[in-house]
PDB file of C-alpha atoms in Angstrom:
ATOM      1  CA  GLY A 272       0.000   0.000   0.000  1.00 71.00           C
ATOM      2  CA  GLN A 273       0.920   3.643  -0.113  1.00 77.00           C
ATOM      3  CA  GLN A 274       3.391   4.846   2.475  1.00 84.00           C
ATOM      4  CA  LEU A 275       4.787   8.136   3.686  1.00 91.00           C
ATOM      5  CA  ASN A 276       8.392   8.454   4.839  1.00 93.00           C
ATOM      6  CA  GLN A 277       8.848  11.267   7.316  1.00 95.00           C
ATOM      7  CA  SER A 278      12.149  12.718   8.474  1.00 95.00           C
ATOM      8  CA  PRO A 279      13.818  13.434  10.700  1.00 96.00           C
ATOM      9  CA  GLN A 280      12.511  11.031  13.300  1.00 94.00           C
ATOM     10  CA  SER A 281      13.336  13.446  16.121  1.00 95.00           C
ATOM     11  CA  MET A 282      14.813  16.884  16.644  1.00 95.00           C
ATOM     12  CA  PHE A 283      16.196  18.628  19.702  1.00 96.00           C
ATOM     13  CA  ILE A 284      16.630  22.351  19.153  1.00 95.00           C
ATOM     14  CA  GLN A 285      17.166  25.596  21.007  1.00 96.00           C
ATOM     15  CA  GLU A 286      14.291  28.000  21.502  1.00 96.00           C
ATOM     16  CA  GLY A 287      14.281  30.556  18.712  1.00 97.00           C
ATOM     17  CA  GLU A 288      15.691  28.240  16.066  1.00 97.00           C
ATOM     18  CA  ASP A 289      13.887  27.371  12.860  1.00 97.00           C
ATOM     19  CA  VAL A 290      12.802  23.791  12.197  1.00 96.00           C
ATOM     20  CA  SER A 291      12.213  21.903   8.990  1.00 97.00           C
ATOM     21  CA  MET A 292      10.742  18.445   8.477  1.00 97.00           C
ATOM     22  CA  ASN A 293       9.582  16.653   5.373  1.00 96.00           C
ATOM     23  CA  CYS A 294       7.616  13.767   3.999  1.00 96.00           C
ATOM     24  CA  THR A 295       8.162  11.784   0.831  1.00 95.00           C
ATOM     25  CA  SER A 296       6.330   9.066  -0.981  1.00 92.00           C
ATOM     26  CA  SER A 297       6.975   6.839  -3.965  1.00 88.00           C
ATOM     27  CA  SER A 298       3.419   7.450  -5.172  1.00 89.00           C
ATOM     28  CA  ILE A 299       1.293  10.513  -5.781  1.00 90.00           C
ATOM     29  CA  PHE A 300      -0.833  12.040  -3.045  1.00 89.00           C
ATOM     30  CA  ASN A 301      -3.819  14.251  -3.754  1.00 87.00           C
ATOM     31  CA  THR A 302      -3.645  16.217  -0.523  1.00 90.00           C
ATOM     32  CA  TRP A 303      -1.036  16.786   2.150  1.00 92.00           C
ATOM     33  CA  LEU A 304      -1.887  17.542   5.744  1.00 94.00           C
ATOM     34  CA  TRP A 305       0.276  18.364   8.722  1.00 96.00           C
ATOM     35  CA  TYR A 306      -0.883  17.489  12.232  1.00 96.00           C
ATOM     36  CA  LYS A 307       0.550  18.035  15.695  1.00 97.00           C
ATOM     37  CA  GLN A 308      -0.047  15.590  18.519  1.00 96.00           C
ATOM     38  CA  ASP A 309       0.514  16.424  22.164  1.00 94.00           C
ATOM     39  CA  PRO A 310       1.031  13.600  24.692  1.00 89.00           C
ATOM     40  CA  GLY A 311      -2.206  11.836  25.524  1.00 89.00           C
ATOM     41  CA  GLU A 312      -4.189  13.740  22.903  1.00 92.00           C
ATOM     42  CA  GLY A 313      -5.392  13.293  19.363  1.00 93.00           C
ATOM     43  CA  PRO A 314      -3.769  14.935  16.334  1.00 95.00           C
ATOM     44  CA  VAL A 315      -4.702  18.540  15.647  1.00 94.00           C
ATOM     45  CA  LEU A 316      -4.698  19.822  12.086  1.00 93.00           C
ATOM     46  CA  LEU A 317      -2.104  22.559  11.453  1.00 96.00           C
ATOM     47  CA  ILE A 318      -2.082  23.036   7.696  1.00 95.00           C
ATOM     48  CA  ALA A 319      -3.888  21.454   4.742  1.00 93.00           C
ATOM     49  CA  LEU A 320      -2.538  21.553   1.176  1.00 93.00           C
ATOM     50  CA  TYR A 321      -4.681  20.673  -1.819  1.00 90.00           C
ATOM     51  CA  LYS A 322      -2.747  21.702  -4.943  1.00 92.00           C
ATOM     52  CA  ALA A 323       0.696  20.786  -6.246  1.00 93.00           C
ATOM     53  CA  GLY A 324       3.082  23.660  -5.635  1.00 94.00           C
ATOM     54  CA  GLU A 325       0.832  25.250  -3.017  1.00 94.00           C
ATOM     55  CA  LEU A 326       2.630  27.115  -0.247  1.00 96.00           C
ATOM     56  CA  THR A 327       0.552  27.879   2.836  1.00 95.00           C
ATOM     57  CA  SER A 328       1.336  29.605   6.110  1.00 96.00           C
ATOM     58  CA  ASN A 329      -0.341  29.472   9.493  1.00 94.00           C
ATOM     59  CA  GLY A 330       1.396  31.871  11.848  1.00 96.00           C
ATOM     60  CA  ARG A 331       4.972  30.652  12.296  1.00 97.00           C
ATOM     61  CA  LEU A 332       4.232  27.508  10.297  1.00 97.00           C
ATOM     62  CA  THR A 333       4.761  27.175   6.555  1.00 97.00           C
ATOM     63  CA  ALA A 334       4.107  24.091   4.482  1.00 97.00           C
ATOM     64  CA  GLN A 335       4.399  23.278   0.805  1.00 96.00           C
ATOM     65  CA  PHE A 336       2.846  20.673  -1.443  1.00 95.00           C
ATOM     66  CA  GLY A 337       5.621  19.418  -3.740  1.00 94.00           C
ATOM     67  CA  ILE A 338       5.316  19.919  -7.489  1.00 94.00           C
ATOM     68  CA  THR A 339       5.670  16.188  -8.119  1.00 92.00           C
ATOM     69  CA  ARG A 340       2.871  15.544  -5.561  1.00 91.00           C
ATOM     70  CA  LYS A 341       5.190  13.058  -3.885  1.00 93.00           C
ATOM     71  CA  ASP A 342       6.545  15.242  -1.104  1.00 94.00           C
ATOM     72  CA  SER A 343       5.784  18.017   1.351  1.00 96.00           C
ATOM     73  CA  PHE A 344       7.689  19.973   3.950  1.00 97.00           C
ATOM     74  CA  LEU A 345       6.771  21.835   7.115  1.00 98.00           C
ATOM     75  CA  ASN A 346       8.822  24.701   8.495  1.00 97.00           C
ATOM     76  CA  ILE A 347       8.447  26.218  11.947  1.00 97.00           C
ATOM     77  CA  SER A 348      10.139  29.554  12.437  1.00 97.00           C
ATOM     78  CA  ALA A 349      11.401  30.970  15.737  1.00 97.00           C
ATOM     79  CA  SER A 350      10.464  27.905  17.778  1.00 97.00           C
ATOM     80  CA  ILE A 351       9.032  28.285  21.274  1.00 96.00           C
ATOM     81  CA  PRO A 352       8.688  25.720  24.085  1.00 95.00           C
ATOM     82  CA  SER A 353       5.019  25.035  23.312  1.00 95.00           C
ATOM     83  CA  ASP A 354       6.033  23.753  19.867  1.00 96.00           C
ATOM     84  CA  VAL A 355       7.106  20.566  21.618  1.00 96.00           C
ATOM     85  CA  GLY A 356       5.194  17.546  20.390  1.00 96.00           C
ATOM     86  CA  ILE A 357       4.978  15.030  17.587  1.00 96.00           C
ATOM     87  CA  TYR A 358       4.343  16.300  14.071  1.00 97.00           C
ATOM     88  CA  PHE A 359       2.762  14.033  11.496  1.00 96.00           C
ATOM     89  CA  CYS A 360       2.347  14.418   7.792  1.00 96.00           C
ATOM     90  CA  ALA A 361      -0.678  12.722   6.296  1.00 94.00           C
ATOM     91  CA  GLY A 362      -2.261  12.493   2.908  1.00 91.00           C
ATOM     92  CA  HIS A 363      -5.128  11.238   0.857  1.00 85.00           C
ATOM     93  CA  GLY A 364      -3.712   8.781  -1.583  1.00 72.00           C
ATOM     94  CA  SER A 365      -5.270   6.888  -4.421  1.00 70.00           C
ATOM     95  CA  SER A 366      -8.293   5.758  -2.425  1.00 69.00           C
ATOM     96  CA  ASN A 367     -11.381   7.929  -2.875  1.00 71.00           C
ATOM     97  CA  THR A 368     -12.822   7.078   0.523  1.00 77.00           C
ATOM     98  CA  GLY A 369     -10.991   9.848   2.346  1.00 85.00           C
ATOM     99  CA  LYS A 370      -8.861   7.639   4.543  1.00 89.00           C
ATOM    100  CA  LEU A 371      -5.623   9.246   5.624  1.00 92.00           C
ATOM    101  CA  ILE A 372      -2.171   7.707   5.393  1.00 93.00           C
ATOM    102  CA  PHE A 373       0.190   8.976   8.092  1.00 94.00           C
ATOM    103  CA  GLY A 374       3.940   9.340   8.276  1.00 94.00           C
ATOM    104  CA  GLN A 375       5.840   7.958  11.239  1.00 94.00           C
ATOM    105  CA  GLY A 376       6.087  11.326  12.955  1.00 95.00           C
ATOM    106  CA  THR A 377       8.805  13.788  13.942  1.00 96.00           C
ATOM    107  CA  THR A 378       9.284  14.320  17.661  1.00 96.00           C
ATOM    108  CA  LEU A 379      10.293  17.891  18.403  1.00 97.00           C
ATOM    109  CA  GLN A 380      11.887  18.983  21.648  1.00 96.00           C
ATOM    110  CA  VAL A 381      12.674  22.632  22.304  1.00 95.00           C
ATOM    111  CA  LYS A 382      15.208  23.693  24.896  1.00 92.00           C
ATOM    112  CA  PRO A 383      14.332  27.030  26.528  1.00 88.00           C
TER     113      PRO A 383
ATOM    114  CA  ASN B 173     -10.499  17.985  19.341  1.00 53.00           C
ATOM    115  CA  ALA B 174     -13.094  20.244  17.726  1.00 63.00           C
ATOM    116  CA  GLY B 175     -15.938  18.599  19.652  1.00 89.00           C
ATOM    117  CA  VAL B 176     -15.236  14.940  18.907  1.00 95.00           C
ATOM    118  CA  MET B 177     -15.856  12.911  22.035  1.00 96.00           C
ATOM    119  CA  GLN B 178     -14.374   9.523  22.778  1.00 97.00           C
ATOM    120  CA  ASN B 179     -14.941   7.349  25.798  1.00 96.00           C
ATOM    121  CA  PRO B 180     -13.587   5.860  27.773  1.00 97.00           C
ATOM    122  CA  ARG B 181     -10.262   7.685  27.619  1.00 97.00           C
ATOM    123  CA  HIS B 182      -8.512   4.720  29.191  1.00 97.00           C
ATOM    124  CA  LEU B 183      -9.641   1.104  29.131  1.00 98.00           C
ATOM    125  CA  VAL B 184      -7.990  -1.889  30.750  1.00 98.00           C
ATOM    126  CA  ARG B 185      -9.021  -5.376  29.749  1.00 98.00           C
ATOM    127  CA  ARG B 186      -7.721  -8.865  30.442  1.00 97.00           C
ATOM    128  CA  ARG B 187      -6.957 -11.196  27.570  1.00 97.00           C
ATOM    129  CA  GLY B 188     -10.130 -12.736  26.208  1.00 97.00           C
ATOM    130  CA  GLN B 189     -12.449  -9.926  27.298  1.00 98.00           C
ATOM    131  CA  GLU B 190     -14.320  -7.565  25.011  1.00 98.00           C
ATOM    132  CA  ALA B 191     -13.487  -3.901  24.497  1.00 98.00           C
ATOM    133  CA  ARG B 192     -16.057  -1.336  23.360  1.00 98.00           C
ATOM    134  CA  LEU B 193     -14.822   2.059  22.279  1.00 98.00           C
ATOM    135  CA  ARG B 194     -17.245   4.890  21.636  1.00 98.00           C
ATOM    136  CA  CYS B 195     -16.979   7.936  19.421  1.00 97.00           C
ATOM    137  CA  SER B 196     -19.435  10.811  19.222  1.00 96.00           C
ATOM    138  CA  PRO B 197     -18.670  12.915  16.137  1.00 95.00           C
ATOM    139  CA  VAL B 198     -19.092  16.626  15.786  1.00 93.00           C
ATOM    140  CA  LYS B 199     -22.815  17.435  15.663  1.00 89.00           C
ATOM    141  CA  GLY B 200     -23.961  17.264  12.087  1.00 86.00           C
ATOM    142  CA  HIS B 201     -21.018  15.221  10.830  1.00 89.00           C
ATOM    143  CA  SER B 202     -22.016  11.986   9.156  1.00 89.00           C
ATOM    144  CA  HIS B 203     -18.566  10.529   8.459  1.00 93.00           C
ATOM    145  CA  VAL B 204     -16.484   8.684  11.047  1.00 96.00           C
ATOM    146  CA  TYR B 205     -13.021   7.198  10.625  1.00 96.00           C
ATOM    147  CA  TRP B 206     -11.228   4.942  13.115  1.00 98.00           C
ATOM    148  CA  TYR B 207      -7.435   4.788  13.376  1.00 97.00           C
ATOM    149  CA  ARG B 208      -5.052   2.826  15.585  1.00 97.00           C
ATOM    150  CA  GLN B 209      -1.740   4.126  16.901  1.00 96.00           C
ATOM    151  CA  LEU B 210       0.926   1.889  18.344  1.00 92.00           C
ATOM    152  CA  PRO B 211       3.630   3.473  20.544  1.00 85.00           C
ATOM    153  CA  GLU B 212       6.222   5.473  18.584  1.00 81.00           C
ATOM    154  CA  GLU B 213       4.246   5.091  15.348  1.00 85.00           C
ATOM    155  CA  GLY B 214       1.872   7.059  13.182  1.00 88.00           C
ATOM    156  CA  LEU B 215      -1.840   6.434  12.961  1.00 94.00           C
ATOM    157  CA  LYS B 216      -3.059   3.538  10.824  1.00 95.00           C
ATOM    158  CA  PHE B 217      -6.464   3.627   9.159  1.00 95.00           C
ATOM    159  CA  MET B 218      -8.918   0.948  10.232  1.00 97.00           C
ATOM    160  CA  VAL B 219     -12.427   1.702   9.013  1.00 97.00           C
ATOM    161  CA  TYR B 220     -14.582   4.456   7.513  1.00 95.00           C
ATOM    162  CA  LEU B 221     -18.300   4.643   8.236  1.00 95.00           C
ATOM    163  CA  GLN B 222     -21.184   6.827   7.259  1.00 92.00           C
ATOM    164  CA  LYS B 223     -24.461   6.674   9.111  1.00 86.00           C
ATOM    165  CA  GLU B 224     -25.521   2.996   9.216  1.00 87.00           C
ATOM    166  CA  ASN B 225     -23.023   1.997   6.507  1.00 93.00           C
ATOM    167  CA  ILE B 226     -19.456   0.712   6.426  1.00 95.00           C
ATOM    168  CA  ILE B 227     -17.783   2.357   3.441  1.00 93.00           C
ATOM    169  CA  ASP B 228     -14.192   1.132   3.730  1.00 93.00           C
ATOM    170  CA  GLU B 229     -12.947  -1.486   6.189  1.00 94.00           C
ATOM    171  CA  SER B 230      -9.725  -2.289   4.380  1.00 92.00           C
ATOM    172  CA  GLY B 231      -7.626  -1.521   7.474  1.00 93.00           C
ATOM    173  CA  MET B 232      -9.656  -3.591   9.881  1.00 95.00           C
ATOM    174  CA  PRO B 233      -8.391  -6.996  11.012  1.00 94.00           C
ATOM    175  CA  LYS B 234     -10.641  -9.692   9.601  1.00 91.00           C
ATOM    176  CA  GLU B 235     -11.357 -11.322  12.932  1.00 95.00           C
ATOM    177  CA  ARG B 236     -12.459 -10.023  16.336  1.00 97.00           C
ATOM    178  CA  PHE B 237     -12.871  -6.394  15.192  1.00 98.00           C
ATOM    179  CA  SER B 238     -16.129  -4.774  14.170  1.00 97.00           C
ATOM    180  CA  ALA B 239     -17.466  -1.251  13.861  1.00 97.00           C
ATOM    181  CA  GLU B 240     -20.842   0.397  13.560  1.00 96.00           C
ATOM    182  CA  PHE B 241     -22.285   3.881  13.276  1.00 95.00           C
ATOM    183  CA  PRO B 242     -26.004   3.619  13.976  1.00 92.00           C
ATOM    184  CA  LYS B 243     -28.608   6.139  12.943  1.00 89.00           C
ATOM    185  CA  GLU B 244     -28.832   7.303  16.544  1.00 88.00           C
ATOM    186  CA  GLY B 245     -25.969   7.298  18.985  1.00 90.00           C
ATOM    187  CA  PRO B 246     -22.200   7.097  18.828  1.00 95.00           C
ATOM    188  CA  SER B 247     -19.997   5.033  16.578  1.00 97.00           C
ATOM    189  CA  ILE B 248     -18.721   1.900  18.297  1.00 98.00           C
ATOM    190  CA  LEU B 249     -15.483   0.032  17.681  1.00 98.00           C
ATOM    191  CA  ARG B 250     -15.730  -3.420  19.203  1.00 98.00           C
ATOM    192  CA  ILE B 251     -12.847  -5.770  19.831  1.00 98.00           C
ATOM    193  CA  GLN B 252     -13.738  -9.275  20.925  1.00 98.00           C
ATOM    194  CA  GLN B 253     -11.414 -11.633  22.786  1.00 98.00           C
ATOM    195  CA  VAL B 254      -8.698  -9.017  23.138  1.00 98.00           C
ATOM    196  CA  VAL B 255      -5.033 -10.010  23.006  1.00 97.00           C
ATOM    197  CA  ARG B 256      -1.970  -8.136  24.227  1.00 95.00           C
ATOM    198  CA  GLY B 257      -1.217  -6.983  20.694  1.00 94.00           C
ATOM    199  CA  ASP B 258      -4.466  -4.992  20.690  1.00 96.00           C
ATOM    200  CA  SER B 259      -2.959  -2.596  23.241  1.00 96.00           C
ATOM    201  CA  ALA B 260      -2.815   0.756  21.477  1.00 97.00           C
ATOM    202  CA  ALA B 261      -4.419   4.165  21.254  1.00 97.00           C
ATOM    203  CA  TYR B 262      -7.573   4.191  19.131  1.00 98.00           C
ATOM    204  CA  PHE B 263      -8.656   7.467  17.586  1.00 98.00           C
ATOM    205  CA  CYS B 264     -11.782   8.365  15.763  1.00 97.00           C
ATOM    206  CA  ALA B 265     -12.056  11.271  13.379  1.00 96.00           C
ATOM    207  CA  SER B 266     -15.221  13.088  12.398  1.00 94.00           C
ATOM    208  CA  ALA B 267     -15.655  14.726   9.013  1.00 89.00           C
ATOM    209  CA  ASP B 268     -18.285  16.618   7.058  1.00 80.00           C
ATOM    210  CA  SER B 269     -16.231  16.912   3.885  1.00 76.00           C
ATOM    211  CA  ASP B 270     -12.481  16.743   3.374  1.00 76.00           C
ATOM    212  CA  THR B 271     -11.250  17.740   6.814  1.00 84.00           C
ATOM    213  CA  GLN B 272     -11.020  15.153   9.576  1.00 90.00           C
ATOM    214  CA  TYR B 273     -11.146  16.274  13.200  1.00 92.00           C
ATOM    215  CA  PHE B 274      -9.702  13.836  15.689  1.00 95.00           C
ATOM    216  CA  GLY B 275     -10.953  12.932  19.113  1.00 96.00           C
ATOM    217  CA  PRO B 276      -8.688  12.577  22.167  1.00 95.00           C
ATOM    218  CA  GLY B 277      -8.441   8.817  21.747  1.00 97.00           C
ATOM    219  CA  THR B 278      -9.031   5.741  23.879  1.00 98.00           C
ATOM    220  CA  ARG B 279      -5.946   4.079  25.288  1.00 97.00           C
ATOM    221  CA  LEU B 280      -6.539   0.356  25.506  1.00 97.00           C
ATOM    222  CA  THR B 281      -4.294  -1.757  27.694  1.00 97.00           C
ATOM    223  CA  VAL B 282      -4.647  -5.520  27.589  1.00 97.00           C
ATOM    224  CA  LEU B 283      -3.204  -7.336  30.579  1.00 95.00           C
TER     225      LEU B 283
END
């Protein structure tokens, strides 16, 4: 089945630094979504991308839908302690039932 | 969680018992998805339901697992004769169109 490869697996950065993470796939995805999950909670949608090449921002977050439709990245600028959590990419693949395929997650830790 | 309710939040069962997980979607949403998350992993799709219908159960194990979304009441994910490997966090997501809103999850522990 379709899979998403997310990297890096984890990051430990200093407060104020910028962060970048990405997702790749061997097959085309029709949408790309980025979620954040806090411990003991469900994923919360951060950014949704629907068109190849689309670049979207949400505050300090910026994400892009790759031109080939096989990759996406998420950037976080000027990180703060509350950015700590697990970030997942997800996408709607070839299925038309709306099910999401998730990456393995990037665990972000921010040192004050 | 945008109003998606799941209960219980934590569930402990012994091997061989049944587990029932409930999901109340956002009011007015008629689509419910169930996902399973093992520790240190991403979420894996299990089943997609619309009111009274199973649309896609391609991610659901063939045995012991079942799901329903009745006309009235919450969606139920049922696991019969649980085994230790069923221990995981189970999330439901509610959708009205393209966007899925996740609940807080039920953490199932099988002793």
